[in-house]
Tab-separated table of N, CA and C and ligand atoms in Angstrom:
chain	number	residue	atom	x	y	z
O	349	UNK	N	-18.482	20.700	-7.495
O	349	UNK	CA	-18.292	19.901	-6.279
O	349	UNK	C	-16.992	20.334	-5.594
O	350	UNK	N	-16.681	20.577	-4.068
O	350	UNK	CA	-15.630	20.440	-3.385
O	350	UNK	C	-15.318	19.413	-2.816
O	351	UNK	N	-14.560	18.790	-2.086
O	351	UNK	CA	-13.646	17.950	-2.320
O	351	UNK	C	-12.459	18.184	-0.619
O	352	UNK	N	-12.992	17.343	0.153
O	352	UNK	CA	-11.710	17.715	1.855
O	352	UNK	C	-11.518	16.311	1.695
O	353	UNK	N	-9.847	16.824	1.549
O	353	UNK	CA	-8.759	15.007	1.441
O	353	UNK	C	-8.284	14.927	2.704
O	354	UNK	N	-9.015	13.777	3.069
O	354	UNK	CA	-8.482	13.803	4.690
O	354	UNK	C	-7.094	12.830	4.320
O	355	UNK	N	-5.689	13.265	4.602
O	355	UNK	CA	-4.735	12.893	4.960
O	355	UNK	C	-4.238	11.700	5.736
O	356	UNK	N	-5.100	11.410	6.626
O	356	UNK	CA	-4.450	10.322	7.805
O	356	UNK	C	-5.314	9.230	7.340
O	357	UNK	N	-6.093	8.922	5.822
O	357	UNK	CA	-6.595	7.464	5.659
O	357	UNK	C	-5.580	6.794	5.471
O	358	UNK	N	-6.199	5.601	5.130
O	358	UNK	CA	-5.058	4.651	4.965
O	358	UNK	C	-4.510	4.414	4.245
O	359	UNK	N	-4.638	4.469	2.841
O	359	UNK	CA	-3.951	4.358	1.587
O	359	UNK	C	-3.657	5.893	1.664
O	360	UNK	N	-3.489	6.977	1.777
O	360	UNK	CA	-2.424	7.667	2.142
O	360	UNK	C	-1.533	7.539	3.006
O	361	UNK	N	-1.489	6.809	3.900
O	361	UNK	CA	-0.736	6.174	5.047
O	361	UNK	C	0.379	5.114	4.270
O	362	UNK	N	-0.624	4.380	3.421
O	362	UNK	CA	-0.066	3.585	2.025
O	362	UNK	C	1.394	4.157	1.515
O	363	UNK	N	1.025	5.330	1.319
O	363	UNK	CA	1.584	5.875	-0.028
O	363	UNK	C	2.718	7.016	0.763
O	364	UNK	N	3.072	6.667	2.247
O	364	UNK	CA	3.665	7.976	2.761
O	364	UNK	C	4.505	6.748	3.043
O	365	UNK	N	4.396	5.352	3.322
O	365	UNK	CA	5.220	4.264	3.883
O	365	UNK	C	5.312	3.697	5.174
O	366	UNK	N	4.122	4.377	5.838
O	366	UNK	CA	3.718	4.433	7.597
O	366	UNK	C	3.477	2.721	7.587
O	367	UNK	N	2.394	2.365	6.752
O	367	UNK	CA	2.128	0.960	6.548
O	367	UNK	C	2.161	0.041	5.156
O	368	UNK	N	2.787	-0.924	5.777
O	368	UNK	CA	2.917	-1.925	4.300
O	368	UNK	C	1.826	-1.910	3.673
O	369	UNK	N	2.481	-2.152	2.443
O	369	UNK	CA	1.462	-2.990	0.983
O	369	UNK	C	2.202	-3.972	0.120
O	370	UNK	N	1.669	-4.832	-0.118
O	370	UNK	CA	1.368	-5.930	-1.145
O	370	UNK	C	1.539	-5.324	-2.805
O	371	UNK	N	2.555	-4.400	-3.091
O	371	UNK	CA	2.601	-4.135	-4.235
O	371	UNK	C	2.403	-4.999	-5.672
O	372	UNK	N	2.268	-4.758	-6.630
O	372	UNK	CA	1.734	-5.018	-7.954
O	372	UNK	C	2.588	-4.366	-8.602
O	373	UNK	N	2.642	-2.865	-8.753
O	373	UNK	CA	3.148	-2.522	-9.705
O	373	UNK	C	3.158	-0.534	-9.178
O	374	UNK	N	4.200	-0.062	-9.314
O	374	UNK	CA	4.443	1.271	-9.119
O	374	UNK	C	5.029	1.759	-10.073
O	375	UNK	N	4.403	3.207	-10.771
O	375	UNK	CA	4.878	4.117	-11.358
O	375	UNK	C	5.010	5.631	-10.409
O	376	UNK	N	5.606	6.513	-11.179
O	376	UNK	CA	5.696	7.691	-10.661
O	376	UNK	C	4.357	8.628	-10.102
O	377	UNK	N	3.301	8.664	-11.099
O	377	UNK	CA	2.210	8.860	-10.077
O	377	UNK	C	0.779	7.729	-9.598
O	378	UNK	N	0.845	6.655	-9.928
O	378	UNK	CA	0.223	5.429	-9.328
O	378	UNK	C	0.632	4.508	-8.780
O	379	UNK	N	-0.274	3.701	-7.919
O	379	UNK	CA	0.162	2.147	-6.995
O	379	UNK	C	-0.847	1.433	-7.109
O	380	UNK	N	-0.256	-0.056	-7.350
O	380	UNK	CA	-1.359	-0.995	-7.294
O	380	UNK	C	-0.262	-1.674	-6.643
O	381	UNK	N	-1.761	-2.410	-5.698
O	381	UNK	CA	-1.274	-3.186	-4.531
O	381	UNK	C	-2.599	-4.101	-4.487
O	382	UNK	N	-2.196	-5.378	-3.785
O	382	UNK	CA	-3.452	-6.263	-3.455
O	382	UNK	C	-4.695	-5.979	-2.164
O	383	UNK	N	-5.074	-6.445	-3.079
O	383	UNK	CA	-6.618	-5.842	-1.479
O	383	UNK	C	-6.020	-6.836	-0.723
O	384	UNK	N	-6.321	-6.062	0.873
O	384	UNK	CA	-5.985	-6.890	1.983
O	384	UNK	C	-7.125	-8.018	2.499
O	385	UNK	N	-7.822	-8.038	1.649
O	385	UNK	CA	-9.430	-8.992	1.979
O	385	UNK	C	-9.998	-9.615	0.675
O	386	UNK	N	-9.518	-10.114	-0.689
O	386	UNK	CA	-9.506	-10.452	-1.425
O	386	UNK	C	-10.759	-10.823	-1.853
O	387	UNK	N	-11.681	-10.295	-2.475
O	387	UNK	CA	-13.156	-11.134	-2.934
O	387	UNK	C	-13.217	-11.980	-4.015
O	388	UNK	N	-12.133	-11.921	-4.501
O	388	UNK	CA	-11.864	-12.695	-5.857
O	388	UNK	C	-10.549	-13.175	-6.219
O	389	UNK	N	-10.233	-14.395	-7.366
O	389	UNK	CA	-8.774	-14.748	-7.151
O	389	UNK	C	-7.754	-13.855	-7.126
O	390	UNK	N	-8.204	-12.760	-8.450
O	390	UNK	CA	-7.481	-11.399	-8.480
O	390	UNK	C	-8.442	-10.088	-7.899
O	391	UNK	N	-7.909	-9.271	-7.113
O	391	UNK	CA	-8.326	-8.289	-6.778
O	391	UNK	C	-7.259	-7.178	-6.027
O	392	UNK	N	-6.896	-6.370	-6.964
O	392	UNK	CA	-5.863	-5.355	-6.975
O	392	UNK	C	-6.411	-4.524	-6.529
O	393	UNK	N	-6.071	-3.335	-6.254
O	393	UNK	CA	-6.600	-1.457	-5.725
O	393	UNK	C	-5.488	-1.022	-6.236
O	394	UNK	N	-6.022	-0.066	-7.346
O	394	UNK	CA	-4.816	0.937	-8.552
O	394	UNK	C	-5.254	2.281	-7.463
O	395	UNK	N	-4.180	3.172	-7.267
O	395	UNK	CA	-4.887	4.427	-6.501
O	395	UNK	C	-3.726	5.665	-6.849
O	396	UNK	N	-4.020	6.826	-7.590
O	396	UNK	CA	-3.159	7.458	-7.778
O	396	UNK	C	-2.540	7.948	-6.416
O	397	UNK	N	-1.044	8.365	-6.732
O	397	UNK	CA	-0.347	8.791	-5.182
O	397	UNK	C	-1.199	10.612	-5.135
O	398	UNK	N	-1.534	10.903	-6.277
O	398	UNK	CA	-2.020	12.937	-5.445
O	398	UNK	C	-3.453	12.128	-4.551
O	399	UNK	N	-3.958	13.381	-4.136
O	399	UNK	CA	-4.847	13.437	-2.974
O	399	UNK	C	-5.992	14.047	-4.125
O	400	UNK	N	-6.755	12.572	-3.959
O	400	UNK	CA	-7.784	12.870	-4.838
O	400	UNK	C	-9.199	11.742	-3.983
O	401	UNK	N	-9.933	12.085	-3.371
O	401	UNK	CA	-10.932	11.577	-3.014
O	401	UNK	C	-11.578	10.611	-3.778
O	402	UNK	N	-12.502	10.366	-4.845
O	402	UNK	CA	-13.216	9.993	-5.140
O	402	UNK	C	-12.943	10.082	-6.657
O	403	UNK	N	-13.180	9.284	-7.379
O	403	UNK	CA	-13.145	9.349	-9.031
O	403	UNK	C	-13.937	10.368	-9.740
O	404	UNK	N	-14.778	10.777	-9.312
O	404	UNK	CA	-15.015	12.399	-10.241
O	404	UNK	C	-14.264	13.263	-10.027
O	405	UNK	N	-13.705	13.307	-8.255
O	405	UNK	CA	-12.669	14.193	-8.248
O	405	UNK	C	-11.436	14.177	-8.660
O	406	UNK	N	-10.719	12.877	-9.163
O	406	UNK	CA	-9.852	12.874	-10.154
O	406	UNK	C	-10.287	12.974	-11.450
O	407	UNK	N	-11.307	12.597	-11.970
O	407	UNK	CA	-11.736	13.127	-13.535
O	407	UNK	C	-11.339	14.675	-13.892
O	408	UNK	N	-11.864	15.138	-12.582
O	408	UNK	CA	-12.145	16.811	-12.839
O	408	UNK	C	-10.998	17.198	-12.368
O	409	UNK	N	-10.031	16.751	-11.646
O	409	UNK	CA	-8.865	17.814	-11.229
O	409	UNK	C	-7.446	17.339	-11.424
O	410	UNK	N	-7.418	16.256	-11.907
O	410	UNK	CA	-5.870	15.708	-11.995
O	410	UNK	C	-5.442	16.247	-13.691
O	411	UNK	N	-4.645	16.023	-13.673
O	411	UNK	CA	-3.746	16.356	-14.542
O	411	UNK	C	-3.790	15.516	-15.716
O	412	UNK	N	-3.559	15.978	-17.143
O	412	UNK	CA	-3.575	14.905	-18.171
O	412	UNK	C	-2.486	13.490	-17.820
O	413	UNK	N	-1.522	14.109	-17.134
O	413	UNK	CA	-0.017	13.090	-17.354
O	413	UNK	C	-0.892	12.110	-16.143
O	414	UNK	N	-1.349	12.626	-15.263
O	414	UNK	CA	-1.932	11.611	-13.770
O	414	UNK	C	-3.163	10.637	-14.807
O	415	UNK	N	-3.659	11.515	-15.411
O	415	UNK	CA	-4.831	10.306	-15.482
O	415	UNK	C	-4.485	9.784	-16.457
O	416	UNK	N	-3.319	9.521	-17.305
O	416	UNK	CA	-2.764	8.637	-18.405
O	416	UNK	C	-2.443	7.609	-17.674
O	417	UNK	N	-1.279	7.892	-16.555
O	417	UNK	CA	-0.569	7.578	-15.767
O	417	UNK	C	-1.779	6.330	-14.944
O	418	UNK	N	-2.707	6.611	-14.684
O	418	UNK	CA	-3.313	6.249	-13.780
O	418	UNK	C	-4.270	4.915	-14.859
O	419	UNK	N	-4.590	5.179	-15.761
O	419	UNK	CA	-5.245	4.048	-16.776
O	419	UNK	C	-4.440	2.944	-17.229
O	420	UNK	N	-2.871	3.557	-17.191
O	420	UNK	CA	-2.344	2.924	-18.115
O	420	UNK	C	-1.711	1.936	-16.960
O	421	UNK	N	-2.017	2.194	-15.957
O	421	UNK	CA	-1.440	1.496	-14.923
O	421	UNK	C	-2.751	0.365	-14.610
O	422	UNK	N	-3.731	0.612	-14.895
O	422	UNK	CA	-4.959	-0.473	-14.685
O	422	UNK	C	-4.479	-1.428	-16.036
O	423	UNK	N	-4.398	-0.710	-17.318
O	423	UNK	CA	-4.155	-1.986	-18.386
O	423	UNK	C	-3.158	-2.556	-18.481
O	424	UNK	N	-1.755	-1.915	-17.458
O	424	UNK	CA	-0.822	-3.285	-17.335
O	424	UNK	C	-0.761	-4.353	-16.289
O	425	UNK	N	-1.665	-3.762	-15.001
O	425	UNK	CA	-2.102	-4.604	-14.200
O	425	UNK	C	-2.923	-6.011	-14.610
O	426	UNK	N	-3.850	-5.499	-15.576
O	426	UNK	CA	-4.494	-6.602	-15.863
O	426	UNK	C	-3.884	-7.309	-16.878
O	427	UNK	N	-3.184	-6.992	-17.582
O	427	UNK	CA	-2.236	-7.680	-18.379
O	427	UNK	C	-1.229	-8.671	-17.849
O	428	UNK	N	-0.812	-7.925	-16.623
O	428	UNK	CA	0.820	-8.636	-15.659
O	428	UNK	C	-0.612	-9.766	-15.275
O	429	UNK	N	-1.705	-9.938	-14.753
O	429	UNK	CA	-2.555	-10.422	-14.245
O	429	UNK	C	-2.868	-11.675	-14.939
O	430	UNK	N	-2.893	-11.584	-16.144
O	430	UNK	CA	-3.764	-12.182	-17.188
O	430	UNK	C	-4.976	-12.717	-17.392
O	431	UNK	N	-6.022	-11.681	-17.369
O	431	UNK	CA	-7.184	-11.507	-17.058
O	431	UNK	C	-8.228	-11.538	-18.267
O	432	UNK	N	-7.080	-12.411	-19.280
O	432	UNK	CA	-8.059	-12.243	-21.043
O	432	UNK	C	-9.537	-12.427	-20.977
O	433	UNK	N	-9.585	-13.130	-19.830
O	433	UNK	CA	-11.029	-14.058	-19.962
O	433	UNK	C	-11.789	-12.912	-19.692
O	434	UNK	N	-11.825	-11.868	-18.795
O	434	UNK	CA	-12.092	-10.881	-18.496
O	434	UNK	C	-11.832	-10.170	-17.023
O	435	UNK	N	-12.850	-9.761	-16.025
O	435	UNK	CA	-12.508	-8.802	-15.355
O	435	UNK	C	-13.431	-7.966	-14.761
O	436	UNK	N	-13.538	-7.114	-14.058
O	436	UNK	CA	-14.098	-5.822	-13.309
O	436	UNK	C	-13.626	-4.762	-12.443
O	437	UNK	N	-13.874	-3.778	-13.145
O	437	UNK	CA	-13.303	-2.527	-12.463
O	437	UNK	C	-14.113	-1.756	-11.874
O	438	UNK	N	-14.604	-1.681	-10.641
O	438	UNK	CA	-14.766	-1.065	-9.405
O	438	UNK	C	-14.753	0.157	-8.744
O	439	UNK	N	-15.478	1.548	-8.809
O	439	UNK	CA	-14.523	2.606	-7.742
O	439	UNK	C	-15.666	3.015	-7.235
O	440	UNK	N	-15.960	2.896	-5.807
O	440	UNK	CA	-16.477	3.286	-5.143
O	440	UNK	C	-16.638	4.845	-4.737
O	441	UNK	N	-17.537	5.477	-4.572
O	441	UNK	CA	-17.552	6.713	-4.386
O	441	UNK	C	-18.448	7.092	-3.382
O	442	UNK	N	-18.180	7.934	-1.713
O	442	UNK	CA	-19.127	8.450	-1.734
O	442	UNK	C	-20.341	7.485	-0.601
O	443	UNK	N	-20.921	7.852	0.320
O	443	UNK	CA	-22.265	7.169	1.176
O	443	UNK	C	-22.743	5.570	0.610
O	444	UNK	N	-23.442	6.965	-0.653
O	444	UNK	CA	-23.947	5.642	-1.682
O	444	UNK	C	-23.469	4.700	-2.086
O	445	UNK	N	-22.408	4.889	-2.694
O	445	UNK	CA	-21.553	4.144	-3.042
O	445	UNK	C	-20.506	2.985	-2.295
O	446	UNK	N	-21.299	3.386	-0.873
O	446	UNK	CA	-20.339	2.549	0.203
O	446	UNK	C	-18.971	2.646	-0.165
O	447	UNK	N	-17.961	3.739	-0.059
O	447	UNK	CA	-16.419	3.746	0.005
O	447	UNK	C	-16.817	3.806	1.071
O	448	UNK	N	-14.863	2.907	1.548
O	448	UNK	CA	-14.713	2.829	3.085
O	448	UNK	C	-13.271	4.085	3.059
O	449	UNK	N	-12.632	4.356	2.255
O	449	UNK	CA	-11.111	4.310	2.446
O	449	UNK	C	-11.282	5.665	1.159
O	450	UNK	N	-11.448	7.060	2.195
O	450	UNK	CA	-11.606	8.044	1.026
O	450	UNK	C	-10.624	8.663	0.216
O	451	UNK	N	-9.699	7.593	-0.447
O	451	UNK	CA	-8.653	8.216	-1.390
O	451	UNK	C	-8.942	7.172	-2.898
O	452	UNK	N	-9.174	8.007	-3.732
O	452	UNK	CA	-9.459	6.981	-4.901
O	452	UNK	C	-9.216	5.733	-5.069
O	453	UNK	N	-9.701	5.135	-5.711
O	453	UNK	CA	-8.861	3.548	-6.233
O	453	UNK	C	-9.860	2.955	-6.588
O	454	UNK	N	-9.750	1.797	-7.538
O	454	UNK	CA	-10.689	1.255	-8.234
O	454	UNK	C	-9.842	-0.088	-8.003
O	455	UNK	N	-10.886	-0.863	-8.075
O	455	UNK	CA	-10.806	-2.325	-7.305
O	455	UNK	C	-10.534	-3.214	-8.927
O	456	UNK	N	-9.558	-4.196	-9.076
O	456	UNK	CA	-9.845	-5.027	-10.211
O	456	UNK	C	-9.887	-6.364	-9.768
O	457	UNK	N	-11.122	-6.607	-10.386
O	457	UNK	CA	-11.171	-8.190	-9.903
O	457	UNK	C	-11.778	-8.942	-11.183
O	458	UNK	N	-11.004	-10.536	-11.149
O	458	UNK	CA	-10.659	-11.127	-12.046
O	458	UNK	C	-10.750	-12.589	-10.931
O	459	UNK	N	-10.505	-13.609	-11.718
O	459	UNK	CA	-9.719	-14.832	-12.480
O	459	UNK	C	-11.146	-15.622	-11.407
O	460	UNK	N	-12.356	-15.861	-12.128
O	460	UNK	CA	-13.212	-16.161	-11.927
O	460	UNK	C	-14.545	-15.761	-12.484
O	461	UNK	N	-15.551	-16.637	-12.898
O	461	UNK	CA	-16.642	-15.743	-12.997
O	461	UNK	C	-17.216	-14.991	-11.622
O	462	UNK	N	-17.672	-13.477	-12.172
O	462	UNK	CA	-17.971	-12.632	-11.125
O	462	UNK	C	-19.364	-12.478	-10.619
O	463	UNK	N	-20.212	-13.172	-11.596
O	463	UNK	CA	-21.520	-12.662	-11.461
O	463	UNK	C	-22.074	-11.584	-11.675
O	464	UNK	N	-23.476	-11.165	-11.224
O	464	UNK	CA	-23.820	-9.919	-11.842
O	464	UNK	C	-23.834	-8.662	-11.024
O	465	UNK	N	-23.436	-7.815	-11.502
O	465	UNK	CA	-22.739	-6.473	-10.933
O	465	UNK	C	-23.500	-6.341	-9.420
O	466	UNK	N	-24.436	-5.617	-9.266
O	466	UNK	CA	-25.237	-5.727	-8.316
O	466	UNK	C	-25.898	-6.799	-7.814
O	467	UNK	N	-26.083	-6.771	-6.695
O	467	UNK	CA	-26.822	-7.937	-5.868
O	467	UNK	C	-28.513	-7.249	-5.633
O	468	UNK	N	-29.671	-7.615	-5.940
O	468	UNK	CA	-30.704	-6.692	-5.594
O	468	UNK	C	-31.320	-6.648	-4.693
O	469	UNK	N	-31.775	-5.192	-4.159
O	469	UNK	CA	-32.237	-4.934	-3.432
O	469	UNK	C	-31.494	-3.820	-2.824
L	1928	AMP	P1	-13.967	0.664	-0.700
L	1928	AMP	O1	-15.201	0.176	-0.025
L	1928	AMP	O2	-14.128	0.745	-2.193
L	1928	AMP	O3	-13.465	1.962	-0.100
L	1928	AMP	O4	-12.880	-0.461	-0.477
L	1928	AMP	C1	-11.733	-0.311	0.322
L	1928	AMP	C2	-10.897	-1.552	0.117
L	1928	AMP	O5	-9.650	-1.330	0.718
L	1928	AMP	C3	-11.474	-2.831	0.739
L	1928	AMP	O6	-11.611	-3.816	-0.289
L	1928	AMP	C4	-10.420	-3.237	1.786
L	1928	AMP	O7	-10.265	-4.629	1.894
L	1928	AMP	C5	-9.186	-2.548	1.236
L	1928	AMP	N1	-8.161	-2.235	2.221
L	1928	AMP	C6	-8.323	-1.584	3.405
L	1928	AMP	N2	-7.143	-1.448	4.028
L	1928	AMP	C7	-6.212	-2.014	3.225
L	1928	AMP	C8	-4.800	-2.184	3.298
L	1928	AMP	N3	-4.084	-1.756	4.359
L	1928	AMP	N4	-4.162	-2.819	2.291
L	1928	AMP	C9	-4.862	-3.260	1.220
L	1928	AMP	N5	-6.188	-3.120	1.075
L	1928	AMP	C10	-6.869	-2.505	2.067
């Protein structure tokens, strides 16, 4: 698969400082920040800072230290969160997948029951 990181979205816009965020929690190569439209009591967006489209394309091209970096930043989120009861993690990819905002990130949402993954149809 190839892979064109368009630059001027918004969570790169995020991550350059053009526009605020609602931070959570920053390390050296990740950010979590609150969704600006909340579907649930908790609902964070973890998104590494490289230019990585879509979550296969960080599977396949980031770096061991990024994608440590990048997990370990979802399990202290949900921890700072306290989300024992449980949780859902989210990453949109892609048409199908309805992403709006083509720079990775996976959605965590919590502190409620969520129901069932899909809605059908
Ligand atoms: P997705 O459909 O997975 O691409 O979801 C994109 C998410 O980004 C949506 O839940 C939006 O509410 C959220 N979002 C868009 N712009 C911002 C922003 N400036 N700050 C925080 N969240 C945002």
């Amino acid at each position: 698969m190839t892979y064109a990181y368009d630059d001027q979205n918004v969570f790169a816009r995020i991550l350059r400082g053009e526009i605020p965020n609602d931070t959570v929690l920053e390390t050296g190569m990740s950010l979590a920040f609150n969704d600006i439209a909340p579907q649930a009591p908790v609902h964070v967006l973890v998104i590494p800072k490289g230019p990585y489209v879509c979550y296969d394309h960080f599977a396949a091209e980031a770096s061991d230290a990024e994608i440590v970096d990048f997990t370990r930043t979802i399990a202290r989120v949900c921890e700072m969160k306290g989300l024992e009861d449980g949780f859902r993690v989210i990453s949109n990819a892609g048409e199908h997948g309805v992403q709006e905002v083509p720079h990775l990130h996976v959605h965590i949402l919590g502190g409620r029951v969520l129901g069932r993954m899909l809605a059908k149809g």
